[in-house]
CSV table of C-alpha atoms in Angstrom, one decimal:
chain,number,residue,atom,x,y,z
A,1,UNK,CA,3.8,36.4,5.0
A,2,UNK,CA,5.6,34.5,8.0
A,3,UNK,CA,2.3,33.1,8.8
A,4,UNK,CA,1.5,31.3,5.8
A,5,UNK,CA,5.4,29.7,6.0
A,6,UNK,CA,4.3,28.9,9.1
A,7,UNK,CA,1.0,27.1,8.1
A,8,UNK,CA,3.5,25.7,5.2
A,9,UNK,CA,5.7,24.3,7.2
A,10,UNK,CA,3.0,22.7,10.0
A,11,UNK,CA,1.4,21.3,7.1
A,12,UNK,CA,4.7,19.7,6.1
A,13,UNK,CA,5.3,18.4,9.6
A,14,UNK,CA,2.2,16.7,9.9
A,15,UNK,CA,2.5,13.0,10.8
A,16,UNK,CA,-0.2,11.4,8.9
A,17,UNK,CA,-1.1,7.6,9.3
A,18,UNK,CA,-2.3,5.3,6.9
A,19,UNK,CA,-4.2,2.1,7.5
A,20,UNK,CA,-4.7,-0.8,5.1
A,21,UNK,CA,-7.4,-4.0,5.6
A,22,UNK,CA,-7.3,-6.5,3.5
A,23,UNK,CA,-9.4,-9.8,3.4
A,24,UNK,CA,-9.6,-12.9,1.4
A,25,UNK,CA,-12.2,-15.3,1.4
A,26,UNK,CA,-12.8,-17.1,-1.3
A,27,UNK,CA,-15.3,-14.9,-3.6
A,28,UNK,CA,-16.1,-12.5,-0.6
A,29,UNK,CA,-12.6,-10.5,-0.4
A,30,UNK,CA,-12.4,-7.0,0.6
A,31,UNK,CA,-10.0,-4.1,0.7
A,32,UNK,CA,-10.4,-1.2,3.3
A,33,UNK,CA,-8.0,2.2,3.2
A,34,UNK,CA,-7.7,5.2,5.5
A,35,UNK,CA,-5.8,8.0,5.5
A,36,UNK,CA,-6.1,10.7,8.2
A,37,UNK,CA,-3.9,13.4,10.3
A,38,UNK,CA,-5.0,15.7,12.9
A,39,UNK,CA,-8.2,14.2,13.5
A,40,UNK,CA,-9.9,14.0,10.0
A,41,UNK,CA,-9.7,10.6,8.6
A,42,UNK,CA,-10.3,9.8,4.5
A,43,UNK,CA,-11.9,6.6,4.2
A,44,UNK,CA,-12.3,4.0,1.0
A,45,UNK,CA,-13.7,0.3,1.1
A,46,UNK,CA,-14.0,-1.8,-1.8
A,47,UNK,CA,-14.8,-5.5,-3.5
A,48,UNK,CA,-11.9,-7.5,-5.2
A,49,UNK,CA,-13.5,-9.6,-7.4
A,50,UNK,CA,-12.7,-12.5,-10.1
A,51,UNK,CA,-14.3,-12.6,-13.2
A,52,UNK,CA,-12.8,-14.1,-16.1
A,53,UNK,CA,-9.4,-13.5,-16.9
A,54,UNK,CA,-8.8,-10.7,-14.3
A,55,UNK,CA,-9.0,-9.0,-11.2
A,56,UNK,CA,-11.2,-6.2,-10.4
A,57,UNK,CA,-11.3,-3.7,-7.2
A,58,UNK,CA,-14.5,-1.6,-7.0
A,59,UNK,CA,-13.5,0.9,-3.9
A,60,UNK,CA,-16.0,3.1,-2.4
A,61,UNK,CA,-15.8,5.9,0.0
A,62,UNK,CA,-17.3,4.8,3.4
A,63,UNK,CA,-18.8,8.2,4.0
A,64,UNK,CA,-20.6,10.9,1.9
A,65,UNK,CA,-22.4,10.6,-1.3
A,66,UNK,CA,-21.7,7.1,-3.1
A,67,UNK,CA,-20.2,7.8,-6.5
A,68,UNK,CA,-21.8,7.0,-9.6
A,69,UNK,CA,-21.9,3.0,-10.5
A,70,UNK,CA,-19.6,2.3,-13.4
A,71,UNK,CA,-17.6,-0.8,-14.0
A,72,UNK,CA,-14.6,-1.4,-11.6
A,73,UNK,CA,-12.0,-0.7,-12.7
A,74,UNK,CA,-9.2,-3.3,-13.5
A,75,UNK,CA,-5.9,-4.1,-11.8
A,76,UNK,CA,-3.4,-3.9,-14.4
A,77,UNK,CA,-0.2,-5.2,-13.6
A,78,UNK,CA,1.7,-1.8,-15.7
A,79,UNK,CA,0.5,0.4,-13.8
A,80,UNK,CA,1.9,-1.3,-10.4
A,81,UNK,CA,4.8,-2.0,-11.8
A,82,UNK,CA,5.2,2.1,-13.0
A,83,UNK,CA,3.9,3.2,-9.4
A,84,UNK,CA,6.4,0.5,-7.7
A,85,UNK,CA,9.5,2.8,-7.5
A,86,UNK,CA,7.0,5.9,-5.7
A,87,UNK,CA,5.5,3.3,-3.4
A,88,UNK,CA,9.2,2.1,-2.0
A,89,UNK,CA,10.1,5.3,-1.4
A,90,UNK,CA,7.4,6.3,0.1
A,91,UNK,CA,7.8,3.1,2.4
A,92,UNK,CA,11.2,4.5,3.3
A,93,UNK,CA,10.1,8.0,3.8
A,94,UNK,CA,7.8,6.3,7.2
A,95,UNK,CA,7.4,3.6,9.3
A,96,UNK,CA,5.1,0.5,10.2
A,97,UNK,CA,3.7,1.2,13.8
A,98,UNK,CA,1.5,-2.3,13.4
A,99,UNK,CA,1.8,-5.4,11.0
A,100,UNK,CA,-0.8,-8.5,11.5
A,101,UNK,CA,-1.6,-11.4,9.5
A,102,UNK,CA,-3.8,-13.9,10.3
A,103,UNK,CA,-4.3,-17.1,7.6
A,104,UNK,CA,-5.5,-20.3,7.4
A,105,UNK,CA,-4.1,-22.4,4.7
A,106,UNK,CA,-5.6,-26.0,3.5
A,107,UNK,CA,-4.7,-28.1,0.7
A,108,UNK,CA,-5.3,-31.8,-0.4
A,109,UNK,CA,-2.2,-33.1,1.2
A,110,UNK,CA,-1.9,-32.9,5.2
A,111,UNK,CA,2.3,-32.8,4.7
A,112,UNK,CA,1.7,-30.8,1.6
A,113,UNK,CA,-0.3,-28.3,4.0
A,114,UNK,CA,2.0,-28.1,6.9
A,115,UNK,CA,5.0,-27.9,4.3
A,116,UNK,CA,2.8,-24.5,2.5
A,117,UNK,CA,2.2,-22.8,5.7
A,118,UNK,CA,5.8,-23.2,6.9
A,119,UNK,CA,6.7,-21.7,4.0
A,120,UNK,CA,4.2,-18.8,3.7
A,121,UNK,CA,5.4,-18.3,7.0
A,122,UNK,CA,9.1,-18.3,6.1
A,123,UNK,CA,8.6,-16.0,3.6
A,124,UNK,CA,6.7,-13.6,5.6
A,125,UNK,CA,8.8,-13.0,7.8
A,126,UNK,CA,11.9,-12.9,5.7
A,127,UNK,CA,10.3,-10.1,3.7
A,128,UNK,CA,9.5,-8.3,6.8
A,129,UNK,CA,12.5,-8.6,8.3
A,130,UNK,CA,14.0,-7.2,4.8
A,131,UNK,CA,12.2,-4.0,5.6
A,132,UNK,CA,14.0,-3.4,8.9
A,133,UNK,CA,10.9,-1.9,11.3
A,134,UNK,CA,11.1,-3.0,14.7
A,135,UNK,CA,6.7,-2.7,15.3
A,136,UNK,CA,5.6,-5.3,16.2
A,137,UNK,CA,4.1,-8.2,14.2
A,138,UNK,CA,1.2,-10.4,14.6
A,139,UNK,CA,1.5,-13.4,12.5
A,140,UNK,CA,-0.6,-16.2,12.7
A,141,UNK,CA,-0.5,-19.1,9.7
A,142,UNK,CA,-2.8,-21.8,10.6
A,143,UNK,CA,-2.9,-25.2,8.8
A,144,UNK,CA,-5.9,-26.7,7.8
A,145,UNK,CA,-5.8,-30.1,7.5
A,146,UNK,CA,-9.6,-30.8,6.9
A,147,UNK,CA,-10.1,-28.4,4.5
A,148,UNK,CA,-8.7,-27.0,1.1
A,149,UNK,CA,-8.6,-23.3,0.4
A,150,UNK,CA,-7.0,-20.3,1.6
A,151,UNK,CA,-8.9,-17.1,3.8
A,152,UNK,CA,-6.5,-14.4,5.2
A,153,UNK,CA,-6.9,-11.3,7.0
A,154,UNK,CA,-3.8,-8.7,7.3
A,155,UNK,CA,-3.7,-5.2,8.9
A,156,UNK,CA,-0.8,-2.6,8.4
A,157,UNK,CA,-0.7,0.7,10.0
A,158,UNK,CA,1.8,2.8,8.8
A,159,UNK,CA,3.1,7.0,9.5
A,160,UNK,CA,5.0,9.1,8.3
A,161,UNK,CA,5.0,13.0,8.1
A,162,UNK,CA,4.2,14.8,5.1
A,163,UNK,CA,7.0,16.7,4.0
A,164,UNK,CA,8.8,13.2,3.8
A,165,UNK,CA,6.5,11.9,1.4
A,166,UNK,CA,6.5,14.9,-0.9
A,167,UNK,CA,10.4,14.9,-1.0
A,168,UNK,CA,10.7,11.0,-1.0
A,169,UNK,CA,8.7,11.1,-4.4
A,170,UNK,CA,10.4,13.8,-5.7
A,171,UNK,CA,13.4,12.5,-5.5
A,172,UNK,CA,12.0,9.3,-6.8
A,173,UNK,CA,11.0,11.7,-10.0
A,174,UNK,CA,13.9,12.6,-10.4
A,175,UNK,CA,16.4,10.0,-10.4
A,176,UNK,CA,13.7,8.3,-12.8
A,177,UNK,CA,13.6,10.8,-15.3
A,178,UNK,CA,17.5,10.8,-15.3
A,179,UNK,CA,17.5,7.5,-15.8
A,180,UNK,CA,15.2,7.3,-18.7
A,181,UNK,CA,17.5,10.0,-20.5
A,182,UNK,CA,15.7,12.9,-19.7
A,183,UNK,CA,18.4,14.5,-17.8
A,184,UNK,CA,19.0,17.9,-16.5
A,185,UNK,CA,20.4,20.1,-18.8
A,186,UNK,CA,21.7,24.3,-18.6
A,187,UNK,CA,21.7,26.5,-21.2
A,188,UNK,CA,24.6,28.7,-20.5
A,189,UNK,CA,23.9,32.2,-20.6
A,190,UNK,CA,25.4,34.6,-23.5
A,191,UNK,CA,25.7,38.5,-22.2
């Protein structure tokens, strides 16, 4: 018995590290995600594509059998905006070990250009600053004056251990459900 609430707890003290690749390239953009702890490493890569009025992500695992083709599925903007509460808290649970950005930014206007990548800057940093990790950033916003579009590349490696996850999102759970009216009630026991 006190080995398995030893294997409990060592699985709860785990530090595990995600890692998150993102690219944008005009119709070539990619997403990569890994997850891994004490040596063994999950890993997914996928297509973001454009067609019609939406945005699809088509994520495959890099190793092992391919999954079965079916249609991507589609980013819906619900179900982000339902997972957004678990997602903070598990950003609060860890910490950023690495942040980089690298961009290059054209539009029609050369003022208009350096004006945008100011800003993107600005903004960047302001929301990374709002997150309060002292890793260290690479961030690189290049103007383009001769061209017009947008490609981006950004990196994010982030840890935290297990156990803090699992209590960050049950907390989470929680305090939603008791704010949705679904509170905690006893039945007080008759003898």
């Amino acid at each position: 018995m006190l080995g398995w609430i030893a294997a409990v707890y060592l699985l709860l003290a785990l530090r595990v590290r995600l890692t998150a690749d993102a690219s944008l390239c005009g119709e070539n953009s990619s997403l990569s995600l890994s997850a891994g702890a004490a040596g063994v490493e999950l890993r997914l890569d996928g297509v973001i594509r454009r067609e019609g009025n939406g945005i699809f992500l088509h994520m495959t695992p890099r190793y092992g059998p391919p999954r079965r083709a079916k249609a991507p599925a589609k980013l819906r903007v619900r179900r982000l905006r339902v997972s957004w509460p678990y997602g903070l808290a598990v950003l609060r649970a860890g910490s950023v070990e690495q942040a980089a950005m690298h961009a290059r930014l054209g539009l029609q206007d050369a003022a208009q250009t350096a004006l945008a990548a100011g800003a993107v800057r600005a903004l960047l940093l302001s929301a990374y600053a709002c997150l309060g990790s002292r890793a260290p950033l690479d961030l690189r916003i290049t103007p383009d004056f001769g061209g017009v579009g947008l490609s981006a590349h950004a990196r994010c490696i982030f840890s935290c251990q297990a156990g803090d996850i699992m209590f960050a999102v049950i907390k989470t759970a929680v305090r939603k459900t008791g704010r949705e009216g679904f509170g905690w009630k006893s039945i007080p026991l008759r003898a």
